[in-house]
GROMACS .gro file of C-alpha atoms in nm:
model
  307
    1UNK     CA    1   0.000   0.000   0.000
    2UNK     CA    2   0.273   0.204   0.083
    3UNK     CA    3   0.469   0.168  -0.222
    4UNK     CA    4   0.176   0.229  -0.413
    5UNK     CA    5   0.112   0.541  -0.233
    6UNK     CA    6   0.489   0.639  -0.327
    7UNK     CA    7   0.440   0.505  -0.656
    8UNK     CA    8   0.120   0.752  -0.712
    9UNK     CA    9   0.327   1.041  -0.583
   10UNK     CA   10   0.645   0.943  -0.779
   11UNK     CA   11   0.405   0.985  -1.092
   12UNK     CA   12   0.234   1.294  -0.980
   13UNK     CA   13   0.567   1.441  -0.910
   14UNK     CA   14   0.659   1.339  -1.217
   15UNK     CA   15   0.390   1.458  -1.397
   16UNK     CA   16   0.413   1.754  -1.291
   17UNK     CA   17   0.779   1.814  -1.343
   18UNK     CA   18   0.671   1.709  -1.685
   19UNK     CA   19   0.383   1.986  -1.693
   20UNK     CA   20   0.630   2.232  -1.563
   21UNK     CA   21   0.910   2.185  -1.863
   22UNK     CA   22   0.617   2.147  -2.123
   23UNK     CA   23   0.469   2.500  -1.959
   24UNK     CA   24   0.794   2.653  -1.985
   25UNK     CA   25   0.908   2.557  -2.327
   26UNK     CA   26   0.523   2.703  -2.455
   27UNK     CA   27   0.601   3.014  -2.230
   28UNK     CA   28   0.960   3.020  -2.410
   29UNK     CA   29   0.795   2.929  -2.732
   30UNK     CA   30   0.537   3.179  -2.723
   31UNK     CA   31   0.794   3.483  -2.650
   32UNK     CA   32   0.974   3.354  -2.883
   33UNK     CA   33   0.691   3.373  -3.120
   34UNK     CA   34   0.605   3.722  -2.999
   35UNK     CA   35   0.971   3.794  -3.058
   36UNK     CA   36   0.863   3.684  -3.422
   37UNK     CA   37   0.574   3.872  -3.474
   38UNK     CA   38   0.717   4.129  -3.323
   39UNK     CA   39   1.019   4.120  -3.567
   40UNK     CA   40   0.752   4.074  -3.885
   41UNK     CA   41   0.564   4.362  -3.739
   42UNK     CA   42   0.884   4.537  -3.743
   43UNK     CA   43   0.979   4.441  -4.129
   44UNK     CA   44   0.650   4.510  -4.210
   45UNK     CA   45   0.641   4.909  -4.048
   46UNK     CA   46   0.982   4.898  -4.242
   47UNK     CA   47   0.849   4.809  -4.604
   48UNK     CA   48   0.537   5.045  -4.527
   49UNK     CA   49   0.780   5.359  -4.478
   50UNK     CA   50   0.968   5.191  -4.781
   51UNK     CA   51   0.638   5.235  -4.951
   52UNK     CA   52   0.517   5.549  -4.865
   53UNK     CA   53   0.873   5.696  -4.955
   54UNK     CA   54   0.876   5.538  -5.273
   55UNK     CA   55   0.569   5.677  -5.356
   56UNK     CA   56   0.657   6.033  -5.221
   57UNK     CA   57   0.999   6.012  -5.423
   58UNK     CA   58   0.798   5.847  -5.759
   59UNK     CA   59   0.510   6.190  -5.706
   60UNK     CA   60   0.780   6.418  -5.673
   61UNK     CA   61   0.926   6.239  -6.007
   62UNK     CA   62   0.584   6.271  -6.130
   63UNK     CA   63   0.669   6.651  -6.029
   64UNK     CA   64   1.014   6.711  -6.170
   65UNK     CA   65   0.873   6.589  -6.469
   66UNK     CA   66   0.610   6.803  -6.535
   67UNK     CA   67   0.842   7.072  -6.363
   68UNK     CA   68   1.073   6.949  -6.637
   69UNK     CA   69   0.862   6.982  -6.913
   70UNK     CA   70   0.774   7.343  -6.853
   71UNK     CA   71   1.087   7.436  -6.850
   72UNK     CA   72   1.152   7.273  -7.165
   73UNK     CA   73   0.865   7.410  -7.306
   74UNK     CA   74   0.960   7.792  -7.150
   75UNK     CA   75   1.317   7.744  -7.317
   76UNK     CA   76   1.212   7.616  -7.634
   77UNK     CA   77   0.975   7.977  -7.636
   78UNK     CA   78   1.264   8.148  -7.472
   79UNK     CA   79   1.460   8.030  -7.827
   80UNK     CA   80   1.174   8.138  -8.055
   81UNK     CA   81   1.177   8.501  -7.905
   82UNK     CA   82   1.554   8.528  -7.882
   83UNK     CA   83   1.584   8.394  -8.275
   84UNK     CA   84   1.268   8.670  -8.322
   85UNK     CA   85   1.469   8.919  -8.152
   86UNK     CA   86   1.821   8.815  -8.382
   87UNK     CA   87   1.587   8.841  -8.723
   88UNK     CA   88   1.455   9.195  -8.569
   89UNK     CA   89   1.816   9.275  -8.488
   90UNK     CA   90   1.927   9.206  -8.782
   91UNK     CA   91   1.668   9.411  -8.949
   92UNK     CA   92   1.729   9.697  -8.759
   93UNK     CA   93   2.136   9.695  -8.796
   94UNK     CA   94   2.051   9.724  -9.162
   95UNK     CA   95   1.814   9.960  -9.151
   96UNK     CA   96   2.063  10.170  -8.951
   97UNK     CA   97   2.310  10.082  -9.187
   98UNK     CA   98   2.090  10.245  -9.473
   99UNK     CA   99   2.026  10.560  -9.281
  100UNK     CA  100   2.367  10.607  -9.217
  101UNK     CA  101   2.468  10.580  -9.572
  102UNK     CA  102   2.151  10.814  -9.645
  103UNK     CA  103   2.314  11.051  -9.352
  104UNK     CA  104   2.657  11.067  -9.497
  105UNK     CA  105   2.513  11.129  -9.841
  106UNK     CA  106   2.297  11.389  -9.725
  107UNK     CA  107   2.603  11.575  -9.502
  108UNK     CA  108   2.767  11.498  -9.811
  109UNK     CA  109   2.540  11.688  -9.997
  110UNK     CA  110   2.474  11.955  -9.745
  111UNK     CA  111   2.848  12.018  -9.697
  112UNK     CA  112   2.856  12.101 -10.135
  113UNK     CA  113   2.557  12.293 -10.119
  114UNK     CA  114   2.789  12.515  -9.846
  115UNK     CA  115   3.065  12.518 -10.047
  116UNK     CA  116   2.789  12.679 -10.359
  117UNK     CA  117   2.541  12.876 -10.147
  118UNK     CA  118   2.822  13.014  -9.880
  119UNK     CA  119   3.003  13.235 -10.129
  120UNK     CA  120   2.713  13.318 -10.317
  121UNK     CA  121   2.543  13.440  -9.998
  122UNK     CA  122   2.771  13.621  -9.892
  123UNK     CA  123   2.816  13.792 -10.239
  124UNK     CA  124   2.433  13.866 -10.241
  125UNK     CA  125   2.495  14.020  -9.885
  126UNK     CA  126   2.766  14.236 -10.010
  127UNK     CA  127   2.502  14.331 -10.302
  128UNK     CA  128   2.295  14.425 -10.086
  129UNK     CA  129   2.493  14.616  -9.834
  130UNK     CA  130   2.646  14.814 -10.144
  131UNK     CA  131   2.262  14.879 -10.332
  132UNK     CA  132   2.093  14.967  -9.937
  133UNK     CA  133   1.859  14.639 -10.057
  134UNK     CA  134   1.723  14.582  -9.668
  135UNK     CA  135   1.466  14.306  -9.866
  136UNK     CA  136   1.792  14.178 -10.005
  137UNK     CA  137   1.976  14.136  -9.680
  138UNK     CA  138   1.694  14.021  -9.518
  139UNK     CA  139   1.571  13.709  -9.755
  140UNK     CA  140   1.978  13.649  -9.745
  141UNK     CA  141   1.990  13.614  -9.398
  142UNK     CA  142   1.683  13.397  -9.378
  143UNK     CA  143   1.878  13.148  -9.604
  144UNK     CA  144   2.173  13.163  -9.378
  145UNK     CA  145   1.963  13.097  -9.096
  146UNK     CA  146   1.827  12.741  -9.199
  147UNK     CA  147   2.235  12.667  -9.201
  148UNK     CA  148   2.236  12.794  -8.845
  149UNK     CA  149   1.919  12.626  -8.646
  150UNK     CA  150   2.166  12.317  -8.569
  151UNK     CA  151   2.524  12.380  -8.672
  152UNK     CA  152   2.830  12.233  -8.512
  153UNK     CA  153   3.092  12.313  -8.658
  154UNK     CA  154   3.302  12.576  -8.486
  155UNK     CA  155   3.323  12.949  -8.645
  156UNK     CA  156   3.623  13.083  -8.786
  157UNK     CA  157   3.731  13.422  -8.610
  158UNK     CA  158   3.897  13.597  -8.875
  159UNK     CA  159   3.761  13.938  -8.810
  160UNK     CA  160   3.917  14.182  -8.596
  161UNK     CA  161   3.714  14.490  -8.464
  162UNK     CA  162   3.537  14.709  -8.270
  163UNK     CA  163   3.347  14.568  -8.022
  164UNK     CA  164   3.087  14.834  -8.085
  165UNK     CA  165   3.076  14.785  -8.487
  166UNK     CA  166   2.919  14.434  -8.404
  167UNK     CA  167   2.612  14.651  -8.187
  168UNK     CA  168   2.620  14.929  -8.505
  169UNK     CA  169   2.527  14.684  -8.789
  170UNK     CA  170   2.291  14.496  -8.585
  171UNK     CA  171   2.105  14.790  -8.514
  172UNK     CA  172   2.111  14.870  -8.893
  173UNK     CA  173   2.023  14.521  -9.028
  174UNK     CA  174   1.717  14.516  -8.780
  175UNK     CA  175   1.618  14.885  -8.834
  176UNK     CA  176   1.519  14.888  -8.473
  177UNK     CA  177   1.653  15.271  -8.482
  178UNK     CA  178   1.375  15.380  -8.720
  179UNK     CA  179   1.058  15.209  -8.592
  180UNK     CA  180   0.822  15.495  -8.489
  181UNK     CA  181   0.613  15.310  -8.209
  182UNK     CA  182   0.887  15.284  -7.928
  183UNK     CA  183   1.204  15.402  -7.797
  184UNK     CA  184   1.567  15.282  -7.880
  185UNK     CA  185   1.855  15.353  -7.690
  186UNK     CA  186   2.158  15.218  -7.714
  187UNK     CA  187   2.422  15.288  -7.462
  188UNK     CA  188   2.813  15.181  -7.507
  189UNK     CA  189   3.047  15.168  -7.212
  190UNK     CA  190   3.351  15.403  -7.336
  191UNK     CA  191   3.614  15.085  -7.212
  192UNK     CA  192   3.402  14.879  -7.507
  193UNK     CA  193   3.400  15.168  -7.733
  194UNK     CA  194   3.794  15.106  -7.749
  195UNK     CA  195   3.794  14.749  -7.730
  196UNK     CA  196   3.907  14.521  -8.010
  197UNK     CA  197   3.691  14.201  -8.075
  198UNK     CA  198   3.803  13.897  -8.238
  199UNK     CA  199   3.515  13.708  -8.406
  200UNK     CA  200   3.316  13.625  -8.748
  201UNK     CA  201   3.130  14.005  -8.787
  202UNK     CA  202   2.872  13.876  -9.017
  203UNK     CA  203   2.746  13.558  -8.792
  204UNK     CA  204   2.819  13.809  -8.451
  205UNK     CA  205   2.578  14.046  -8.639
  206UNK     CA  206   2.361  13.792  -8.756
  207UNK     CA  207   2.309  13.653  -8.412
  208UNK     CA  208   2.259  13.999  -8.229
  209UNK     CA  209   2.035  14.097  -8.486
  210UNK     CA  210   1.827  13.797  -8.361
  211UNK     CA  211   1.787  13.968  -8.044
  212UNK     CA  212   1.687  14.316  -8.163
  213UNK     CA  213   1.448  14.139  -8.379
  214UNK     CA  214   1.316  13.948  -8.115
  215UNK     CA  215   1.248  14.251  -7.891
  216UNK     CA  216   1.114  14.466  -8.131
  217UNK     CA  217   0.858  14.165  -8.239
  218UNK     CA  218   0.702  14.111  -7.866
  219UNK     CA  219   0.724  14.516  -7.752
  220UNK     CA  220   0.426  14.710  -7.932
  221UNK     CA  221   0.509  15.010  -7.704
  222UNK     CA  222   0.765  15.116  -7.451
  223UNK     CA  223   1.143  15.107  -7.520
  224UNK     CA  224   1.404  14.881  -7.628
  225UNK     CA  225   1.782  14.885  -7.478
  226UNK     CA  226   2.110  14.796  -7.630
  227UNK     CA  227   2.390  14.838  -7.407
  228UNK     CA  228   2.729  14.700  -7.487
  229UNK     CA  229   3.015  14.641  -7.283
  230UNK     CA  230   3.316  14.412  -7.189
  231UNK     CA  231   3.438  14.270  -6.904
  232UNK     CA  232   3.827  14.248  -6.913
  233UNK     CA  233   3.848  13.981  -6.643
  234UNK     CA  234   3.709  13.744  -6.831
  235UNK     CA  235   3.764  13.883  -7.182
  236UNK     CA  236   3.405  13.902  -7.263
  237UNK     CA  237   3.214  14.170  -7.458
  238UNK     CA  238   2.909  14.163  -7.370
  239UNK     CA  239   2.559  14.287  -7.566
  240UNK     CA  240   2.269  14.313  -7.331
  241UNK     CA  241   1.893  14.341  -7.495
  242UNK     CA  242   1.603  14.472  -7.258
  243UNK     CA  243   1.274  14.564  -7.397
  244UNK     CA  244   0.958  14.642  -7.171
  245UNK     CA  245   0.763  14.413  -7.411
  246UNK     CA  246   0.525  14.130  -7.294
  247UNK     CA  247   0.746  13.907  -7.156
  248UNK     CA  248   0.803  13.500  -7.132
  249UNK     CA  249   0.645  13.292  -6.869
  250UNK     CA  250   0.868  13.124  -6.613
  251UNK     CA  251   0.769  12.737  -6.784
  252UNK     CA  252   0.878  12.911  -7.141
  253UNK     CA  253   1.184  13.066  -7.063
  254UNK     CA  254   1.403  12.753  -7.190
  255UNK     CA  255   1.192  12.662  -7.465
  256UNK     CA  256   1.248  12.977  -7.638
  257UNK     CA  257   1.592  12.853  -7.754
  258UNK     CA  258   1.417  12.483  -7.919
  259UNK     CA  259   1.354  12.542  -8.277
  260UNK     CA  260   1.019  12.641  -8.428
  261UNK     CA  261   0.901  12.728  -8.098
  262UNK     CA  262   0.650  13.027  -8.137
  263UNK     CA  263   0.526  13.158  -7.790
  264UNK     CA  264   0.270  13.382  -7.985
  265UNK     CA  265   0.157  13.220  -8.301
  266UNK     CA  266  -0.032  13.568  -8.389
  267UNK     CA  267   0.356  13.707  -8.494
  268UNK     CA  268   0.551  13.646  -8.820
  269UNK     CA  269   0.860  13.447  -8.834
  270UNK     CA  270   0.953  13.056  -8.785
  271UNK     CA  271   1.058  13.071  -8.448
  272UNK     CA  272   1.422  12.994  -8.518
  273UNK     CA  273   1.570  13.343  -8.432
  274UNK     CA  274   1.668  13.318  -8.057
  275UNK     CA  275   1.798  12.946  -8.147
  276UNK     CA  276   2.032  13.078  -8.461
  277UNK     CA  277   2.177  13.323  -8.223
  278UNK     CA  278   2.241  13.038  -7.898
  279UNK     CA  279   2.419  12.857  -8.214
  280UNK     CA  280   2.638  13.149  -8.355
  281UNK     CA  281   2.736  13.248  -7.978
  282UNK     CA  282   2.834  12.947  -7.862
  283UNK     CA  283   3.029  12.834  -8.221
  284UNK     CA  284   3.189  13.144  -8.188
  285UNK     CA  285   3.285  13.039  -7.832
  286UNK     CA  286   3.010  13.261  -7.656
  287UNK     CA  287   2.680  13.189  -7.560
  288UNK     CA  288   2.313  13.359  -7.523
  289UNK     CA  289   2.109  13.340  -7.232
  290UNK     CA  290   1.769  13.495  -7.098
  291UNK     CA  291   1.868  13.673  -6.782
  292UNK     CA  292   1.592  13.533  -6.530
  293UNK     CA  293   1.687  13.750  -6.295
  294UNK     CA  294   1.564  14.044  -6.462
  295UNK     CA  295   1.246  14.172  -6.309
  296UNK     CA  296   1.107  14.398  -6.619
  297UNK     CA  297   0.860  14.468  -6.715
  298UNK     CA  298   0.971  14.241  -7.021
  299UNK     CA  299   1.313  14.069  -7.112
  300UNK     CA  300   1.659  14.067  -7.137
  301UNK     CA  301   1.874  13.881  -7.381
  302UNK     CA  302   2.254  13.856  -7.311
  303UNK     CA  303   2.493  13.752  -7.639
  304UNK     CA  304   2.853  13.720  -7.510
  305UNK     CA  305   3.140  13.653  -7.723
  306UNK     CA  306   3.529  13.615  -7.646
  307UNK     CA  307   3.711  13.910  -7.734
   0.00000   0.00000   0.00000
């Protein structure tokens, strides 16, 4: 009885022991397969991120593509305009081309028709001078004029005078001396009375005759001034024109010198005078400017030239 009861407890025991191992290697087992799935889950997060950057990098492909394209499509527009811009180029060179041949003709041209008209002007000024034909003179000076508006070539000062004789023939070739409706003065400083000028007489005439001109056009009543003068420091003469006429507006005052600009279109003339003389002064090395600093009534022209 006894060894059976040792028997029965020997198996228990043993049984158990047995339950115990077989526990323990499905306990290790089943970490072991949690290990596993745990592992799988692991790959598995892994590919997903694989996936998901794939398909980021394969939309932003899908992007650079397009991205591409435009930019293929913007350069091959970029070419068409730039060869559109060569064939306008192109056409443009040659048009300047052909207007720079037509240019040098025409200076050409312009430079022979000096060489004719020059002496023959001057010859019908002389004619005139010599016959007293003021309608002579006059039409002669208007043709010398046109060659005046925009030259650039510098004067020759060949003549060698009194600064005063320029102010005398002005006021003859005007005839500002003899118009019955206003006052003339003229007054010479005695130091300019002696001075000797060196300039072209006929173009330093030409240009302060301008001025008269100009004064006696825009002053229906008053006076007009000439007063001549030098100034030995900086070997100027200087011819001063103030009239009590109507005046130029402060937004006018440069315009007067532009070419074919008429402040009153109610007055004769092509509204070249005032810039012919600017262009004599200043090819003769002087210069004309509106004093804006003169308070008038009216305005005052000053023509300076290098004595």
């Amino acid at each position: 009885m006894f060894t059976a009861l040792l028997i029965v407890i020997a198996l228990a025991v043993g049984l158990a022991i047995a339950l115990y191992f077989q526990i323990k290697a499905n306990h290790k087992q089943a970490e072991e397969q949690q290990q596993l799935l745990d592992d799988y889950q692991h790959r598995v997060d892994e590919q997903q991120k694989m996936l998901d950057d794939y398909r980021a990098l394969e939309k932003n492909f899908d992007n650079v593509g397009e991205g591409y394209e435009q930019a293929l499509q913007a350069f091959e527009k970029m070419e068409q305009e730039q060869a559109k811009d060569k064939q306008a180029y192109e056409a443009m060179e040659k048009r300047a081309a052909s207007l720079q041949d037509q240019c040098a003709r025409y200076e050409e041209f312009s430079a022979k028709c000096r060489e004719v008209f020059g002496p023959a002007l001057r010859e019908m000024l002389d004619i005139a001078k010599s016959t007293a034909n003021s309608k002579l003179a006059s039409l002669v000076g208007k043709i010398s004029d046109m060659d005046d508006v925009d030259g650039q070539q510098a004067i020759a000062r060949t003549d060698n005078i009194l600064v005063s004789q320029v102010a005398d023939e002005a006021i003859a070739a005007s005839g500002i001396d003899k118009i019955g409706y206003l006052k003339f003065d003229k007054e010479v400083d005695p130091v300019a009375a002696a001075t000797m000028l060196s300039t072209n007489l006929g173009k330093a005439v030409r240009a302060l005759t301008h001025l008269l001109d100009n004064a006696l056009k825009f002053t229906t009543e008053g006076t007009v001034t000439l007063k001549v003068a030098v100034d030995m420091e900086k070997m100027l003469a200087i011819y001063t024109v103030e009239d009590t006429g109507s005046g130029i507006e402060e937004a006018e005052r440069e315009r007067v010198f532009e070419p074919y600009v008429k402040l009153n279109q109610f007055f004769d003339g092509q509204g070249i005078g005032l810039t012919v003389a600017r262009s004599i002064a200043k090819r003769l090395d002087g210069d004309v400017v509106l004093d804006n600093a003169y308070e008038g009534p009216g305005s005052r022209f000053v023509l300076t030239l290098p004595i």
